XYZ file of C-alpha atoms in Angstrom:
316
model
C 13.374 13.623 43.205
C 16.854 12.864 42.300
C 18.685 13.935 38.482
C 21.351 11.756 37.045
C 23.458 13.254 33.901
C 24.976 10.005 33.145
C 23.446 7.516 30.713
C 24.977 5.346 27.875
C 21.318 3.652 26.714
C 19.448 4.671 23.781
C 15.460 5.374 23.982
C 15.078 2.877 21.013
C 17.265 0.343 23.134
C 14.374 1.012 26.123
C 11.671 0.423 23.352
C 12.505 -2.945 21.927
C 13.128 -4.265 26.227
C 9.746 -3.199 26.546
C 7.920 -4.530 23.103
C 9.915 -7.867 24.006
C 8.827 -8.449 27.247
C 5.075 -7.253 26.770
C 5.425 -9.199 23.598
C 6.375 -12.153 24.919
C 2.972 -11.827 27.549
C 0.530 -10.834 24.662
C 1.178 -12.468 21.006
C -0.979 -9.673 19.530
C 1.474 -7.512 20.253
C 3.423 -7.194 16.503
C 6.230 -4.941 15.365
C 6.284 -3.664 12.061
C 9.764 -1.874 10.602
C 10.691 -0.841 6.829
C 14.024 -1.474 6.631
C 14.608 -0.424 10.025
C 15.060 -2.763 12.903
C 18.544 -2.197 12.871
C 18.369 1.827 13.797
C 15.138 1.000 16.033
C 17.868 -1.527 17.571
C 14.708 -4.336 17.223
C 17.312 -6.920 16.167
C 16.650 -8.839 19.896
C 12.903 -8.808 19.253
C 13.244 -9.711 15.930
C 15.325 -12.754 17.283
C 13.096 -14.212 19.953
C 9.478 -13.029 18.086
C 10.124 -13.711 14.628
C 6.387 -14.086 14.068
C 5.537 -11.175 15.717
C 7.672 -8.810 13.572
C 7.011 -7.738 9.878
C 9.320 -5.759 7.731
C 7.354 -4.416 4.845
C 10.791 -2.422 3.145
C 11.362 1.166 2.442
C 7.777 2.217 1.920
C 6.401 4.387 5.112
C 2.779 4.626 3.600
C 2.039 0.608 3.115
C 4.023 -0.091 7.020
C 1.279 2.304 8.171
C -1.594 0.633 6.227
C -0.258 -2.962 7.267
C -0.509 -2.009 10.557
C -3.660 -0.558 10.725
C -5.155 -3.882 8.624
C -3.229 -5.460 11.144
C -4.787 -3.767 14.028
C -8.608 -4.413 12.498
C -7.800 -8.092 12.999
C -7.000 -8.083 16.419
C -3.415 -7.112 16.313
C -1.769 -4.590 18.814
C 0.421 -2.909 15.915
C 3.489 -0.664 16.296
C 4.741 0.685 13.524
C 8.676 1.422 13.572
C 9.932 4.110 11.273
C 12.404 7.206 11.135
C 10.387 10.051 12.348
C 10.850 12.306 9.288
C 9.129 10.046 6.966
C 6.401 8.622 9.337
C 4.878 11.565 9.952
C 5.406 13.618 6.565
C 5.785 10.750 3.973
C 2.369 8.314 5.201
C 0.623 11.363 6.659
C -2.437 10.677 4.511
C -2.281 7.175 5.293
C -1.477 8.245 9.109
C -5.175 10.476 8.924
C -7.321 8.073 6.955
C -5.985 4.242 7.973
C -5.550 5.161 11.678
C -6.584 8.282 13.098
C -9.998 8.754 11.445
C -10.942 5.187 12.405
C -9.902 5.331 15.748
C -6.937 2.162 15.362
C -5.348 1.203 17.671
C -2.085 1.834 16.028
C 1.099 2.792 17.636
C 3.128 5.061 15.266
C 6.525 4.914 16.467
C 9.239 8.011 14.634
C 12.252 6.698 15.703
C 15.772 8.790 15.098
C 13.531 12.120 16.198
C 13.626 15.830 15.638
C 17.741 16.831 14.639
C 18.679 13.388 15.671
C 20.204 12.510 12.054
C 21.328 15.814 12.563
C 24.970 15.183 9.952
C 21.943 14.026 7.274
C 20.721 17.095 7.037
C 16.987 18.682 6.216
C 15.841 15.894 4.470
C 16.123 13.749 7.945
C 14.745 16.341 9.873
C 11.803 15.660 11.612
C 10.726 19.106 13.241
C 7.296 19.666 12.030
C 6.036 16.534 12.670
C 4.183 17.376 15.711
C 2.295 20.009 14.390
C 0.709 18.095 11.630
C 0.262 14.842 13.959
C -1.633 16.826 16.783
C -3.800 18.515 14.219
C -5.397 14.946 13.683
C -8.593 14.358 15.605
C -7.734 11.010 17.584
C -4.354 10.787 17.850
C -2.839 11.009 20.452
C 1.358 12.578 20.696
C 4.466 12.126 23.228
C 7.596 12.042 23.331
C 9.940 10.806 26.611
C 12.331 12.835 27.792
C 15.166 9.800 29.079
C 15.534 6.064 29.581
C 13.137 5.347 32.413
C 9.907 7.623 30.437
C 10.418 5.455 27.636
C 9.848 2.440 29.781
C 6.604 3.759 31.353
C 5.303 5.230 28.240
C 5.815 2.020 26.206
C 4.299 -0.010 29.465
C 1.157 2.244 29.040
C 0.662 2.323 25.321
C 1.251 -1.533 25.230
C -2.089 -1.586 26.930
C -3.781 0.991 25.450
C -6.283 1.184 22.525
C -5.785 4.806 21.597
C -3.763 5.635 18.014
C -0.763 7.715 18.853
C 2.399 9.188 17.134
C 5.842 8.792 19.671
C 8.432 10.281 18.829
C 12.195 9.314 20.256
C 15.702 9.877 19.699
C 18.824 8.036 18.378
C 21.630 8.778 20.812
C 21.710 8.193 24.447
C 20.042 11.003 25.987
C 21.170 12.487 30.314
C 18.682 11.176 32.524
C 15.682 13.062 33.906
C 14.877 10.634 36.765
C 16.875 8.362 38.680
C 14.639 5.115 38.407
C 11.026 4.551 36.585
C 9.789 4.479 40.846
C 6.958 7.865 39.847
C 3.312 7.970 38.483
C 3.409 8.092 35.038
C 0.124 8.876 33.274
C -0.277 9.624 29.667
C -1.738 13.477 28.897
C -0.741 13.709 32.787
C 2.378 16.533 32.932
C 5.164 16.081 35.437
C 6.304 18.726 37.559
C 10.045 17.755 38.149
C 11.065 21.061 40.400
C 9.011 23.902 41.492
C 8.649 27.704 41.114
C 7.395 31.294 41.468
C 9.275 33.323 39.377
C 8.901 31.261 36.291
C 7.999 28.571 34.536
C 10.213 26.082 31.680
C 8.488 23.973 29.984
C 9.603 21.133 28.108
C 9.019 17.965 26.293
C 11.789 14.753 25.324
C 15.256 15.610 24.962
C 14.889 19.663 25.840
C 13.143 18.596 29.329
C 17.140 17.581 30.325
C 18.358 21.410 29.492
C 15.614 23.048 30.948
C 16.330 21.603 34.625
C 19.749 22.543 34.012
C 18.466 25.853 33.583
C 16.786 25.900 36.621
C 19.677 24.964 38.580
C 22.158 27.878 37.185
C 19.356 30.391 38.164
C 18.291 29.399 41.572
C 22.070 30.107 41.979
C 21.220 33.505 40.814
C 18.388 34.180 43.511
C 15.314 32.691 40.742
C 13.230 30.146 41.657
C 12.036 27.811 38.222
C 9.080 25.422 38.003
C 10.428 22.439 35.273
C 7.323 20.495 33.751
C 8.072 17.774 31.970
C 4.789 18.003 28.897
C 5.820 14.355 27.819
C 2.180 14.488 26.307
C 1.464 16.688 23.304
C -2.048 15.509 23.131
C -3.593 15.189 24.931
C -1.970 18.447 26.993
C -2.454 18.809 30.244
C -4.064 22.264 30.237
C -5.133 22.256 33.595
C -1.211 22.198 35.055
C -0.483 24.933 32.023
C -3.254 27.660 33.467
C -1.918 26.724 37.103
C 1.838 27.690 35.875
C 0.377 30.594 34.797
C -1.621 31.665 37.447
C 1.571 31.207 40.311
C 4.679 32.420 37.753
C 5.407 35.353 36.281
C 6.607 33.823 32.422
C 6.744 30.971 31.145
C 9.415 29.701 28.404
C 8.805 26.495 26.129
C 11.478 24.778 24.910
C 11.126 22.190 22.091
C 13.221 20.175 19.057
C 10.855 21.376 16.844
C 9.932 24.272 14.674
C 8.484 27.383 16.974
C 5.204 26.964 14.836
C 2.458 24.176 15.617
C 4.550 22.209 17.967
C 4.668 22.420 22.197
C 4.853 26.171 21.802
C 1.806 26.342 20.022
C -0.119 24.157 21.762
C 0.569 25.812 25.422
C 0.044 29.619 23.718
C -3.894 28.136 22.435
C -4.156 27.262 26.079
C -3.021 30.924 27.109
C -4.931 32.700 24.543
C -8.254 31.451 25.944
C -7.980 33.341 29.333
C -4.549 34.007 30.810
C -2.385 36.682 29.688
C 1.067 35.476 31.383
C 4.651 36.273 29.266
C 5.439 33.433 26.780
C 8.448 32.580 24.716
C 8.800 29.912 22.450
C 11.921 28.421 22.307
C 12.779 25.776 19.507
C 14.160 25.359 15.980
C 13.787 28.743 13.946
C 11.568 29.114 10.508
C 14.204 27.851 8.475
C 16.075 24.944 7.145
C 17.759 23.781 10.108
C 21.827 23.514 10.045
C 23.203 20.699 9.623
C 25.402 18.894 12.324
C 25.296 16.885 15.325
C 22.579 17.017 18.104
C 24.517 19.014 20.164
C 25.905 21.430 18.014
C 22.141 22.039 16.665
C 20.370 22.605 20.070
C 23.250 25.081 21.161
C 22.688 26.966 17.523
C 19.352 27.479 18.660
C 19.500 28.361 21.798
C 17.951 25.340 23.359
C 20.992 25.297 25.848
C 20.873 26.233 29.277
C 23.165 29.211 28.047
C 20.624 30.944 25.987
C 17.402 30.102 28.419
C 18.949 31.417 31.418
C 19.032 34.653 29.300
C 15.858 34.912 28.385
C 14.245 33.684 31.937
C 15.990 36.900 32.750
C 14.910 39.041 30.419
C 11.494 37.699 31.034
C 11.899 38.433 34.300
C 13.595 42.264 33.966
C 16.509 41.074 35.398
């Protein structure tokens, strides 16, 4: 598999090619945003599907409710918001209207994780995978570039499962070089393989953890990169196998070391493998404020930092 590091096109750009065209082929298909097409960049949908599209405002509890009422009449709803307040601000409605009822509701949290970075805390969203995965029935992913987001957003167009996606704002370095792979949601991808160790990561960390990779089989250390695109459901099964044939494993994640990837690969661990595991993400604390960049490398979630501690994992 081939790795570009050039890319000028948003996720959100990927999303609304992919809502057009499969909305275009199935009228159920409808788009909800509160106050948000613009930053979901939904302005071209919005254009040629004006029926198809509903903006319900600045009020992340009722967009979730819509949708789901939505979805009860036959609708294929996806609900557009910034991360931070989907998943914190309608969380009750997220459990109760969607999850507990099994509807088919796609929760979309655009402008992800430190992506509104400059806007500080209050537009963080980096706990927002721990409470979403602790909801029985929905399902949580995030792409890592340009082509994932394509592929996911062909598969959930045709699925009937709730879920929670998360994605960026800026243009994000590719991962692959075309969408030409098996995608399969709560199916990992193993982009290079290993035996000394194991990185994995999920959506815009997955980039910086192959990077990492490279700069250590330079030094003689040979890194497995998976690619956990799926939260939930996680793909234990390639988690235990990492485990099994490397010596460590590192997570890395834009998200708070509690609940999130981290968490969800040690529960896997804890049940029978005893393998050396560091979580790498967004320390218990308010999170600095300042642009994507300058937050990941605070962090350590930089190919800087995790080359340093595959090595100390390793003893080297």
């Amino acid at each position: 598999m081939k790795f570009k590091e050039k890319n000028s096109i948003p996720n959100r750009e990927v999303m609304c090619k992919v809502l057009l065209k499969e909305g275009k082929e199935n009228r159920d298909i409808t788009v909800l945003t509160s106050d948000s097409r613009g930053s979901a960049k939904l302005a071209d949908f919005a254009e040629a599907l004006p029926d198809q599209l509903v903006e319900v405002g600045i009020s992340e509890q009722n967009i979730v409710s819509i949708a789901a009422g939505m979805a009860h009449s036959g609708k294929r709803s996806f609900a557009v918001s910034p991360a931070a307040f989907l998943s914190m601000r309608s969380i009750e409605q997220v459990k109760v209207d969607v999850a507990y009822s099994d509807t088919n509701v796609k929760l979309v949290g655009i402008s992800g994780g430190v992506a509104y970075g400059q806007l500080g805390m209050s537009h963080h969203s980096l706990q927002d995978l721990a409470v979403t995965r602790a909801i029985p029935n929905l399902q949580v992913m995030m792409p890592a570039d340009r082509f994932e987001t394509e592929k996911m957003f062909e598969a959930l167009c045709h699925s009937d499962q709730p879920a929670y996606i998360r994605i960026g704002r800026n243009p994000v370095e590719d991962t692959y070089d075309s969408t030409d792979y098996d995608f399969e949601i709560g199916k990992a991808v193993t982009l290079k393989d290993g035996n000394d160790i194991t990185i994995i990561a999920s959506g815009e960390t997955v980039r910086p953890a192959l990077d990492t990779a490279e700069r250590l089989e330079k030094e003689g250390i040979t890194a497995r990169v998976i690619n956990m695109h799926t939260i939930k459901p996680l793909d234990r099964e390639v988690i235990i196998k990492a485990a099994e044939e490397t010596k460590a494993i590192i997570s890395v994640e834009e998200h708070s070391i509690y609940g999130g990837l981290g968490g969800a690969i040690a529960e896997t661990l804890s049940d029978q493998h005893s393998v050396p595991h560091k979580i790498v993400g967004i320390a218990d604390e308010p999170a600095i404020t300042g642009n994507s960049q300058e937050v990941f490398k605070h962090y350590g979630l930089h190919p800087d930092y995790l080359t340093k501690v595959a090595k100390n994992l390793l003893g080297k």
